[in-house]
Amino acid sequence: MKIIKAEVFVTSPSRNFVTLKVTTESGLVGIGDATVNGRELAVASYLKDHVAQLLIGKDAHRIEDTWQFLYRSSYWRRGPITMAAIAAVDMALWDIKGKAANMPVYQLLGGASRNGLRAYGHASGTDTEQLFDSIREHLELGYKSIRVQTAVPGIKAVYGVAAQTQASGERYDYEPAGRGAFPQEEDWDTRAYLRHLPTVFEAVRNEFGPEIPLLHDGHHRMTPIQAAKLGKSLEPYDLFWLEDCTPGENQEALRLVRQHTTTPIAIGEVFNTIYDFQSLIKEQLIDYVRAASTHFGGISPLKKVMDYAAQYQVKSGFHGPTDISPVGFAAQLHVGLAIHNYGIQEYMQHSDATNTVFEQSMTFKDGYLHPGDKPGLGVEFNEEAALSYPYQQAYLPYNRLIDGTVHDW
Ligand code: EZ4
Ligand code: CO
């Protein structure tokens, strides 16, 4: 089953997406997601200028061989751009294989291990009242687990707070990247955050009771000892997980955090390969793998890292923001349905414009996601609709402390 064409599309229905379309001699088409928020054109060039020609004439059935070929032949391995490009090829080939077999991809990965994938939604607010309203709205939508992010007194703009006007004057609803040529500057104060956050979780538990699983994202902003302190101070509120409490580069940091707290730890949305998880899983320093198919080299390595994690009772919690396109999202739903050590899936609904370009067949019902049973990944890419949403320059914000020092965002 020879590949005859590999095309790259950059489109911006509400936000930017990079999509690879692979066509075979027999007319089967597969799509893959290569979106790297804020660096879209770099990965589009990587695919167009360096990968597309390598695919022509290759057998689309040889997914593992193609993955290994792209990974090893580039010599300069890993990194978000390379791995997102490889991810798109991997997804497109799984999509094609599913269509050739007339089966959804999860069937090719071993079949369903559960009926549906429990998901968590994102509640946020500038004050307690707004946060409670947001939690109630999410419960009404069917979410059974909820991530809680709030404003912090004294800080103007905080990651993850949807209803809050940001420094840019815009609102974070589904996309924190601001349009324009330069990233927006935001502010940060870890001590204020560490004082405030436990009071928020206390209020949420008092209002909503002990049962509902609650999550929180620290977004890489703490030092190890600050993260340890936060984990400890949140213990009474029984979090499902504390995410990205320290920067992702330093695996050792979590050893220190782990020594101090029983709050479950999730990390890995910015990780590219299984090696980033090697010590974390083996030493049981984390509880959830936050990798995203799109930034981790695709379906093949995501399945592998989860099989490795299974030996250590570490579960999945794949990254599912709206900057993962519906294609990347579907890819990880198929993996999540098939693996035994599924944990939870982050879910943030894509906009109507996004859903016009990417016609999804996945469902969200009573708090559970399902990738659907269409052959392949189950997502149709509408090229004509994509053309009406050209790329728009957009970048994620960044933080500075009160004295002007750049800080993790
Ligand atoms: O900030 O995907 O858990 N989710 C997150 C995301 C990331 C965005 C960056 O593009 O941390 O919202
Ligand atoms: Co996160």
GROMACS .gro file of C-alpha atoms and ligand atoms in nm:
model
  422
    1MET     CA    1   0.000   0.000   0.000
    2LYS     CA    2   0.222   0.275  -0.137
    3ILE     CA    3   0.211   0.633  -0.014
    4ILE     CA    4   0.181   0.873  -0.308
    5LYS     CA    5   0.121   1.209  -0.139
    6ALA     CA    6   0.194   1.384   0.193
    7GLU     CA    7   0.043   1.731   0.234
    8VAL     CA    8   0.064   1.979   0.521
    9PHE     CA    9  -0.214   2.221   0.620
   10VAL     CA   10  -0.194   2.507   0.867
   11THR     CA   11  -0.538   2.640   0.952
   12SER     CA   12  -0.681   2.860   1.226
   13PRO     CA   13  -1.045   2.784   1.308
   14SER     CA   14  -1.045   2.965   1.648
   15ARG     CA   15  -0.680   2.865   1.698
   16ASN     CA   16  -0.394   2.731   1.486
   17PHE     CA   17  -0.361   2.365   1.389
   18VAL     CA   18  -0.104   2.180   1.178
   19THR     CA   19  -0.243   1.875   0.997
   20LEU     CA   20  -0.068   1.616   0.783
   21LYS     CA   21  -0.264   1.433   0.516
   22VAL     CA   22  -0.118   1.114   0.371
   23THR     CA   23  -0.268   0.957   0.058
   24THR     CA   24  -0.205   0.602  -0.067
   25GLU     CA   25  -0.207   0.462  -0.417
   26SER     CA   26  -0.532   0.282  -0.341
   27GLY     CA   27  -0.695   0.614  -0.247
   28LEU     CA   28  -0.702   0.567   0.130
   29VAL     CA   29  -0.630   0.885   0.322
   30GLY     CA   30  -0.493   0.925   0.675
   31ILE     CA   31  -0.456   1.239   0.884
   32GLY     CA   32  -0.229   1.334   1.172
   33ASP     CA   33  -0.192   1.625   1.415
   34ALA     CA   34   0.141   1.812   1.438
   35THR     CA   35   0.027   2.123   1.626
   36VAL     CA   36   0.284   2.288   1.854
   37ASN     CA   37   0.118   2.593   2.007
   38GLY     CA   38   0.316   2.905   1.912
   39ARG     CA   39   0.561   2.719   1.684
   40GLU     CA   40   0.320   2.593   1.417
   41LEU     CA   41   0.517   2.706   1.113
   42ALA     CA   42   0.836   2.538   1.236
   43VAL     CA   43   0.672   2.197   1.251
   44ALA     CA   44   0.489   2.259   0.921
   45SER     CA   45   0.827   2.329   0.758
   46TYR     CA   46   0.982   2.021   0.922
   47LEU     CA   47   0.710   1.810   0.763
   48LYS     CA   48   0.694   1.987   0.425
   49ASP     CA   49   1.065   2.043   0.371
   50HIS     CA   50   1.219   1.739   0.539
   51VAL     CA   51   0.968   1.456   0.587
   52ALA     CA   52   0.710   1.458   0.306
   53GLN     CA   53   0.956   1.341   0.039
   54LEU     CA   54   1.071   1.052   0.260
   55LEU     CA   55   0.719   0.912   0.274
   56ILE     CA   56   0.656   0.889  -0.100
   57GLY     CA   57   0.677   0.529  -0.216
   58LYS     CA   58   0.683   0.386   0.138
   59ASP     CA   59   0.441   0.111   0.240
   60ALA     CA   60   0.175   0.280   0.458
   61HIS     CA   61   0.127  -0.045   0.651
   62ARG     CA   62   0.479  -0.027   0.797
   63ILE     CA   63   0.401   0.203   1.090
   64GLU     CA   64   0.676   0.092   1.330
   65ASP     CA   65   0.942   0.085   1.059
   66THR     CA   66   0.845   0.433   0.938
   67TRP     CA   67   0.852   0.566   1.295
   68GLN     CA   68   1.197   0.418   1.362
   69PHE     CA   69   1.323   0.542   1.025
   70LEU     CA   70   1.212   0.902   1.089
   71TYR     CA   71   1.337   0.899   1.449
   72ARG     CA   72   1.679   0.746   1.380
   73SER     CA   73   1.757   0.883   1.034
   74SER     CA   74   1.724   1.246   1.146
   75TYR     CA   75   2.023   1.188   1.380
   76TRP     CA   76   1.911   1.492   1.590
   77ARG     CA   77   1.650   1.314   1.793
   78ARG     CA   78   1.366   1.426   2.019
   79GLY     CA   79   1.244   1.779   2.084
   80PRO     CA   80   0.888   1.906   2.038
   81ILE     CA   81   0.914   1.993   1.668
   82THR     CA   82   1.069   1.664   1.557
   83MET     CA   83   0.840   1.455   1.773
   84ALA     CA   84   0.523   1.640   1.667
   85ALA     CA   85   0.619   1.584   1.303
   86ILE     CA   86   0.678   1.212   1.364
   87ALA     CA   87   0.352   1.200   1.563
   88ALA     CA   88   0.155   1.329   1.265
   89VAL     CA   89   0.300   1.060   1.038
   90ASP     CA   90   0.234   0.789   1.298
   91MET     CA   91  -0.129   0.897   1.346
   92ALA     CA   92  -0.191   0.922   0.973
   93LEU     CA   93  -0.059   0.568   0.921
   94TRP     CA   94  -0.273   0.426   1.205
   95ASP     CA   95  -0.570   0.608   1.049
   96ILE     CA   96  -0.495   0.444   0.714
   97LYS     CA   97  -0.442   0.101   0.869
   98GLY     CA   98  -0.777   0.130   1.048
   99LYS     CA   99  -0.951   0.224   0.727
  100ALA     CA  100  -0.781  -0.062   0.540
  101ALA     CA  101  -0.888  -0.307   0.812
  102ASN     CA  102  -1.234  -0.146   0.836
  103MET     CA  103  -1.184  -0.109   1.211
  104PRO     CA  104  -1.147   0.177   1.459
  105VAL     CA  105  -0.786   0.217   1.570
  106TYR     CA  106  -0.858   0.100   1.927
  107GLN     CA  107  -0.945  -0.244   1.785
  108LEU     CA  108  -0.598  -0.266   1.631
  109LEU     CA  109  -0.444  -0.176   1.969
  110GLY     CA  110  -0.604  -0.473   2.142
  111GLY     CA  111  -0.970  -0.375   2.160
  112ALA     CA  112  -1.168  -0.191   2.428
  113SER     CA  113  -1.070  -0.243   2.792
  114ARG     CA  114  -1.366  -0.036   2.918
  115ASN     CA  115  -1.698   0.107   2.802
  116GLY     CA  116  -1.599   0.472   2.811
  117LEU     CA  117  -1.323   0.708   2.916
  118ARG     CA  118  -1.384   0.917   3.223
  119ALA     CA  119  -1.298   1.278   3.158
  120TYR     CA  120  -1.229   1.589   3.360
  121GLY     CA  121  -1.339   1.942   3.278
  122HIS     CA  122  -1.193   2.282   3.369
  123ALA     CA  123  -1.367   2.499   3.624
  124SER     CA  124  -1.219   2.834   3.712
  125GLY     CA  125  -1.308   3.171   3.857
  126THR     CA  126  -1.169   3.499   3.976
  127ASP     CA  127  -1.348   3.455   4.311
  128THR     CA  128  -1.518   3.175   4.503
  129GLU     CA  129  -1.863   3.256   4.375
  130GLN     CA  130  -1.755   3.250   4.012
  131LEU     CA  131  -1.559   2.929   4.072
  132PHE     CA  132  -1.861   2.759   4.233
  133ASP     CA  133  -2.080   2.862   3.937
  134SER     CA  134  -1.822   2.721   3.699
  135ILE     CA  135  -1.807   2.391   3.892
  136ARG     CA  136  -2.188   2.369   3.886
  137GLU     CA  137  -2.193   2.434   3.511
  138HIS     CA  138  -1.944   2.152   3.457
  139LEU     CA  139  -2.142   1.913   3.675
  140GLU     CA  140  -2.451   1.996   3.466
  141LEU     CA  141  -2.257   1.918   3.149
  142GLY     CA  142  -2.195   1.571   3.292
  143TYR     CA  143  -1.833   1.603   3.408
  144LYS     CA  144  -1.767   1.384   3.708
  145SER     CA  145  -1.414   1.509   3.776
  146ILE     CA  146  -1.309   1.873   3.775
  147ARG     CA  147  -0.989   2.070   3.752
  148VAL     CA  148  -0.994   2.380   3.972
  149GLN     CA  149  -0.793   2.693   3.883
  150THR     CA  150  -0.846   3.035   4.041
  151ALA     CA  151  -0.716   3.385   4.048
  152VAL     CA  152  -0.467   3.471   4.323
  153PRO     CA  153  -0.504   3.799   4.517
  154GLY     CA  154  -0.234   4.040   4.407
  155ILE     CA  155  -0.167   3.871   4.072
  156LYS     CA  156  -0.326   4.032   3.766
  157ALA     CA  157  -0.337   3.735   3.531
  158VAL     CA  158  -0.312   3.365   3.614
  159TYR     CA  159  -0.296   3.067   3.378
  160GLY     CA  160  -0.615   2.864   3.352
  161VAL     CA  161  -0.872   3.118   3.471
  162ALA     CA  162  -1.126   3.138   3.190
  163ALA     CA  163  -1.344   3.426   3.297
  164GLN     CA  164  -1.060   3.650   3.397
  165THR     CA  165  -0.950   3.935   3.175
  166GLN     CA  166  -0.583   3.878   3.100
  167ALA     CA  167  -0.306   4.136   3.071
  168SER     CA  168  -0.379   4.138   2.697
  169GLY     CA  169  -0.734   4.256   2.767
  170GLU     CA  170  -0.867   3.929   2.625
  171ARG     CA  171  -1.022   3.634   2.806
  172TYR     CA  172  -0.883   3.283   2.836
  173ASP     CA  173  -1.163   3.071   2.729
  174TYR     CA  174  -1.027   2.788   2.529
  175GLU     CA  175  -0.697   2.924   2.407
  176PRO     CA  176  -0.439   3.110   2.613
  177ALA     CA  177  -0.226   3.203   2.308
  178GLY     CA  178  -0.278   3.569   2.221
  179ARG     CA  179  -0.286   3.683   1.858
  180GLY     CA  180   0.000   3.902   1.746
  181ALA     CA  181   0.375   3.889   1.703
  182PHE     CA  182   0.485   3.905   2.067
  183PRO     CA  183   0.382   3.703   2.373
  184GLN     CA  184   0.180   3.882   2.639
  185GLU     CA  185   0.356   3.944   2.966
  186GLU     CA  186   0.185   3.822   3.283
  187ASP     CA  187   0.283   3.836   3.648
  188TRP     CA  188   0.348   3.574   3.916
  189ASP     CA  189   0.408   3.541   4.291
  190THR     CA  190   0.456   3.186   4.421
  191ARG     CA  191   0.423   3.275   4.790
  192ALA     CA  192   0.087   3.444   4.733
  193TYR     CA  193  -0.027   3.137   4.537
  194LEU     CA  194   0.088   2.891   4.805
  195ARG     CA  195  -0.103   3.087   5.071
  196HIS     CA  196  -0.419   3.120   4.864
  197LEU     CA  197  -0.472   2.784   4.694
  198PRO     CA  198  -0.544   2.567   5.003
  199THR     CA  199  -0.817   2.814   5.107
  200VAL     CA  200  -0.980   2.766   4.766
  201PHE     CA  201  -0.980   2.387   4.793
  202GLU     CA  202  -1.115   2.408   5.148
  203ALA     CA  203  -1.405   2.622   5.023
  204VAL     CA  204  -1.472   2.385   4.731
  205ARG     CA  205  -1.477   2.077   4.956
  206ASN     CA  206  -1.709   2.255   5.204
  207GLU     CA  207  -1.949   2.340   4.921
  208PHE     CA  208  -1.936   2.027   4.705
  209GLY     CA  209  -1.846   1.754   4.956
  210PRO     CA  210  -1.571   1.493   4.970
  211GLU     CA  211  -1.667   1.272   4.678
  212ILE     CA  212  -1.598   1.464   4.356
  213PRO     CA  213  -1.246   1.409   4.218
  214LEU     CA  214  -1.067   1.748   4.204
  215LEU     CA  215  -0.751   1.824   4.007
  216HIS     CA  216  -0.514   2.118   3.993
  217ASP     CA  217  -0.243   2.231   3.748
  218GLY     CA  218   0.065   2.405   3.894
  219HIS     CA  219   0.192   2.471   3.538
  220HIS     CA  220   0.562   2.417   3.616
  221ARG     CA  221   0.593   2.724   3.838
  222MET     CA  222   0.727   2.591   4.170
  223THR     CA  223   1.064   2.487   4.306
  224PRO     CA  224   1.078   2.132   4.448
  225ILE     CA  225   1.040   2.246   4.809
  226GLN     CA  226   0.753   2.482   4.721
  227ALA     CA  227   0.580   2.198   4.536
  228ALA     CA  228   0.633   1.968   4.835
  229LYS     CA  229   0.480   2.229   5.062
  230LEU     CA  230   0.178   2.273   4.832
  231GLY     CA  231   0.123   1.896   4.802
  232LYS     CA  232   0.127   1.870   5.180
  233SER     CA  233  -0.106   2.163   5.237
  234LEU     CA  234  -0.356   2.020   4.986
  235GLU     CA  235  -0.362   1.673   5.145
  236PRO     CA  236  -0.675   1.744   5.356
  237TYR     CA  237  -0.868   1.814   5.031
  238ASP     CA  238  -0.785   1.478   4.875
  239LEU     CA  239  -0.684   1.584   4.521
  240PHE     CA  240  -0.710   1.338   4.233
  241TRP     CA  241  -0.379   1.489   4.119
  242LEU     CA  242  -0.147   1.784   4.138
  243GLU     CA  243  -0.017   1.844   3.786
  244ASP     CA  244   0.317   1.988   3.668
  245CYS     CA  245   0.415   2.110   4.012
  246THR     CA  246   0.780   2.164   3.906
  247PRO     CA  247   0.941   2.235   3.565
  248GLY     CA  248   0.944   1.929   3.339
  249GLU     CA  249   1.317   1.916   3.271
  250ASN     CA  250   1.432   1.797   3.611
  251GLN     CA  251   1.316   1.445   3.695
  252GLU     CA  252   1.502   1.460   4.028
  253ALA     CA  253   1.274   1.736   4.155
  254LEU     CA  254   0.986   1.493   4.195
  255ARG     CA  255   1.194   1.269   4.419
  256LEU     CA  256   1.198   1.550   4.672
  257VAL     CA  257   0.829   1.626   4.626
  258ARG     CA  258   0.743   1.259   4.668
  259GLN     CA  259   0.929   1.236   5.000
  260HIS     CA  260   0.701   1.499   5.147
  261THR     CA  261   0.350   1.439   5.023
  262THR     CA  262   0.092   1.174   4.938
  263THR     CA  263  -0.090   1.409   4.698
  264PRO     CA  264  -0.086   1.217   4.366
  265ILE     CA  265   0.147   1.364   4.105
  266ALA     CA  266   0.089   1.403   3.728
  267ILE     CA  267   0.343   1.537   3.480
  268GLY     CA  268   0.447   1.519   3.115
  269GLU     CA  269   0.242   1.742   2.882
  270VAL     CA  270   0.568   1.897   2.756
  271PHE     CA  271   0.753   1.563   2.735
  272ASN     CA  272   0.852   1.426   2.393
  273THR     CA  273   0.971   1.071   2.450
  274ILE     CA  274   0.957   0.775   2.684
  275TYR     CA  275   1.302   0.875   2.814
  276ASP     CA  276   1.152   1.183   2.979
  277PHE     CA  277   0.944   0.943   3.189
  278GLN     CA  278   1.212   0.679   3.246
  279SER     CA  279   1.313   0.750   3.608
  280LEU     CA  280   0.978   0.901   3.700
  281ILE     CA  281   0.797   0.576   3.624
  282LYS     CA  282   1.062   0.332   3.735
  283GLU     CA  283   1.111   0.505   4.070
  284GLN     CA  284   0.734   0.551   4.105
  285LEU     CA  285   0.772   0.927   4.148
  286ILE     CA  286   0.451   0.999   3.957
  287ASP     CA  287   0.100   0.856   3.942
  288TYR     CA  288  -0.019   0.980   3.601
  289VAL     CA  289   0.142   1.016   3.257
  290ARG     CA  290   0.035   1.350   3.104
  291ALA     CA  291   0.185   1.294   2.757
  292ALA     CA  292  -0.017   1.394   2.449
  293SER     CA  293  -0.007   1.179   2.136
  294THR     CA  294   0.072   1.491   1.932
  295HIS     CA  295   0.382   1.594   2.128
  296PHE     CA  296   0.506   1.245   2.206
  297GLY     CA  297   0.560   1.094   1.862
  298GLY     CA  298   0.207   0.962   1.812
  299ILE     CA  299   0.004   0.655   1.899
  300SER     CA  300   0.290   0.401   1.886
  301PRO     CA  301   0.508   0.554   2.163
  302LEU     CA  302   0.206   0.649   2.373
  303LYS     CA  303   0.104   0.282   2.384
  304LYS     CA  304   0.462   0.185   2.469
  305VAL     CA  305   0.502   0.432   2.757
  306MET     CA  306   0.171   0.317   2.902
  307ASP     CA  307   0.272  -0.050   2.883
  308TYR     CA  308   0.595   0.042   3.064
  309ALA     CA  309   0.399   0.247   3.321
  310ALA     CA  310   0.163  -0.046   3.381
  311GLN     CA  311   0.444  -0.240   3.548
  312TYR     CA  312   0.452   0.030   3.816
  313GLN     CA  313   0.076   0.095   3.852
  314VAL     CA  314   0.118   0.436   3.688
  315LYS     CA  315  -0.190   0.540   3.488
  316SER     CA  316  -0.275   0.763   3.195
  317GLY     CA  317  -0.392   1.122   3.216
  318PHE     CA  318  -0.325   1.239   2.861
  319HIS     CA  319  -0.302   1.609   2.784
  320GLY     CA  320  -0.621   1.728   2.614
  321PRO     CA  321  -0.627   2.107   2.571
  322THR     CA  322  -0.779   2.256   2.257
  323ASP     CA  323  -0.433   2.302   2.105
  324ILE     CA  324  -0.432   1.926   2.053
  325SER     CA  325  -0.645   1.906   1.736
  326PRO     CA  326  -0.945   1.674   1.718
  327VAL     CA  327  -0.712   1.435   1.529
  328GLY     CA  328  -0.456   1.420   1.812
  329PHE     CA  329  -0.738   1.400   2.062
  330ALA     CA  330  -0.898   1.105   1.883
  331ALA     CA  331  -0.559   0.933   1.866
  332GLN     CA  332  -0.527   0.934   2.243
  333LEU     CA  333  -0.888   0.831   2.298
  334HIS     CA  334  -0.814   0.515   2.097
  335VAL     CA  335  -0.507   0.446   2.313
  336GLY     CA  336  -0.700   0.521   2.633
  337LEU     CA  337  -0.979   0.283   2.541
  338ALA     CA  338  -0.737   0.000   2.464
  339ILE     CA  339  -0.488   0.013   2.752
  340HIS     CA  340  -0.552  -0.151   3.089
  341ASN     CA  341  -0.392   0.126   3.297
  342TYR     CA  342  -0.623   0.407   3.192
  343GLY     CA  343  -0.664   0.685   3.448
  344ILE     CA  344  -0.852   0.989   3.321
  345GLN     CA  345  -0.866   1.208   3.008
  346GLU     CA  346  -0.849   1.588   3.007
  347TYR     CA  347  -1.133   1.724   2.794
  348MET     CA  348  -1.194   2.078   2.678
  349GLN     CA  349  -1.450   2.112   2.401
  350HIS     CA  350  -1.327   2.243   2.067
  351SER     CA  351  -1.506   2.542   1.916
  352ASP     CA  352  -1.775   2.514   1.647
  353ALA     CA  353  -1.528   2.653   1.391
  354THR     CA  354  -1.274   2.383   1.483
  355ASN     CA  355  -1.543   2.116   1.454
  356THR     CA  356  -1.635   2.241   1.106
  357VAL     CA  357  -1.279   2.182   0.985
  358PHE     CA  358  -1.236   1.857   1.180
  359GLU     CA  359  -1.555   1.651   1.179
  360GLN     CA  360  -1.532   1.438   1.491
  361SER     CA  361  -1.712   1.113   1.560
  362MET     CA  362  -1.609   1.087   1.926
  363THR     CA  363  -1.882   1.131   2.186
  364PHE     CA  364  -1.902   1.278   2.536
  365LYS     CA  365  -2.193   1.144   2.740
  366ASP     CA  366  -2.254   1.141   3.117
  367GLY     CA  367  -1.893   1.232   3.180
  368TYR     CA  368  -1.748   0.963   2.954
  369LEU     CA  369  -1.569   0.998   2.620
  370HIS     CA  370  -1.566   0.739   2.342
  371PRO     CA  371  -1.371   0.760   2.013
  372GLY     CA  372  -1.658   0.608   1.812
  373ASP     CA  373  -1.652   0.310   1.579
  374LYS     CA  374  -1.570   0.461   1.240
  375PRO     CA  375  -1.276   0.292   1.068
  376GLY     CA  376  -0.944   0.460   1.151
  377LEU     CA  377  -0.929   0.756   1.390
  378GLY     CA  378  -1.283   0.869   1.310
  379VAL     CA  379  -1.201   1.231   1.218
  380GLU     CA  380  -1.267   1.384   0.874
  381PHE     CA  381  -1.056   1.679   0.765
  382ASN     CA  382  -1.258   1.932   0.563
  383GLU     CA  383  -0.996   2.095   0.342
  384GLU     CA  384  -1.229   2.351   0.195
  385ALA     CA  385  -1.337   2.472   0.539
  386ALA     CA  386  -0.971   2.478   0.647
  387LEU     CA  387  -0.886   2.717   0.362
  388SER     CA  388  -1.128   2.975   0.496
  389TYR     CA  389  -0.931   2.994   0.824
  390PRO     CA  390  -0.576   3.096   0.734
  391TYR     CA  391  -0.291   3.080   0.988
  392GLN     CA  392  -0.278   3.365   1.237
  393GLN     CA  393   0.034   3.448   1.433
  394ALA     CA  394  -0.030   3.368   1.800
  395TYR     CA  395   0.187   3.300   2.105
  396LEU     CA  396   0.143   3.174   2.460
  397PRO     CA  397   0.198   3.435   2.733
  398TYR     CA  398   0.499   3.437   2.963
  399ASN     CA  399   0.554   3.546   3.325
  400ARG     CA  400   0.770   3.801   3.501
  401LEU     CA  401   0.808   3.834   3.877
  402ILE     CA  402   0.757   4.167   4.052
  403ASP     CA  403   1.127   4.257   4.007
  404GLY     CA  404   1.114   4.184   3.635
  405THR     CA  405   1.269   3.836   3.637
  406VAL     CA  406   1.130   3.598   3.373
  407HIS     CA  407   0.948   3.306   3.538
  408ASP     CA  408   0.790   2.980   3.420
  409TRP     CA  409   0.440   3.048   3.287
  410EZ4     O1  410  -0.109   2.542   2.895
  410EZ4     O2  411  -0.179   2.331   2.615
  410EZ4     O3  412  -0.312   2.108   3.138
  410EZ4     N1  413  -0.319   2.183   3.044
  410EZ4     C1  414  -0.231   2.279   3.014
  410EZ4     C2  415  -0.255   2.351   2.884
  410EZ4     C3  416  -0.131   2.421   2.828
  410EZ4     C4  417  -0.155   2.452   2.681
  410EZ4     C5  418  -0.035   2.521   2.618
  410EZ4     O4  419  -0.056   2.534   2.482
  410EZ4     O5  420  -0.138   2.302   3.088
  410EZ4     O6  421  -0.362   2.440   2.897
  411CO      CO  422  -0.113   2.135   3.227
   0.00000   0.00000   0.00000
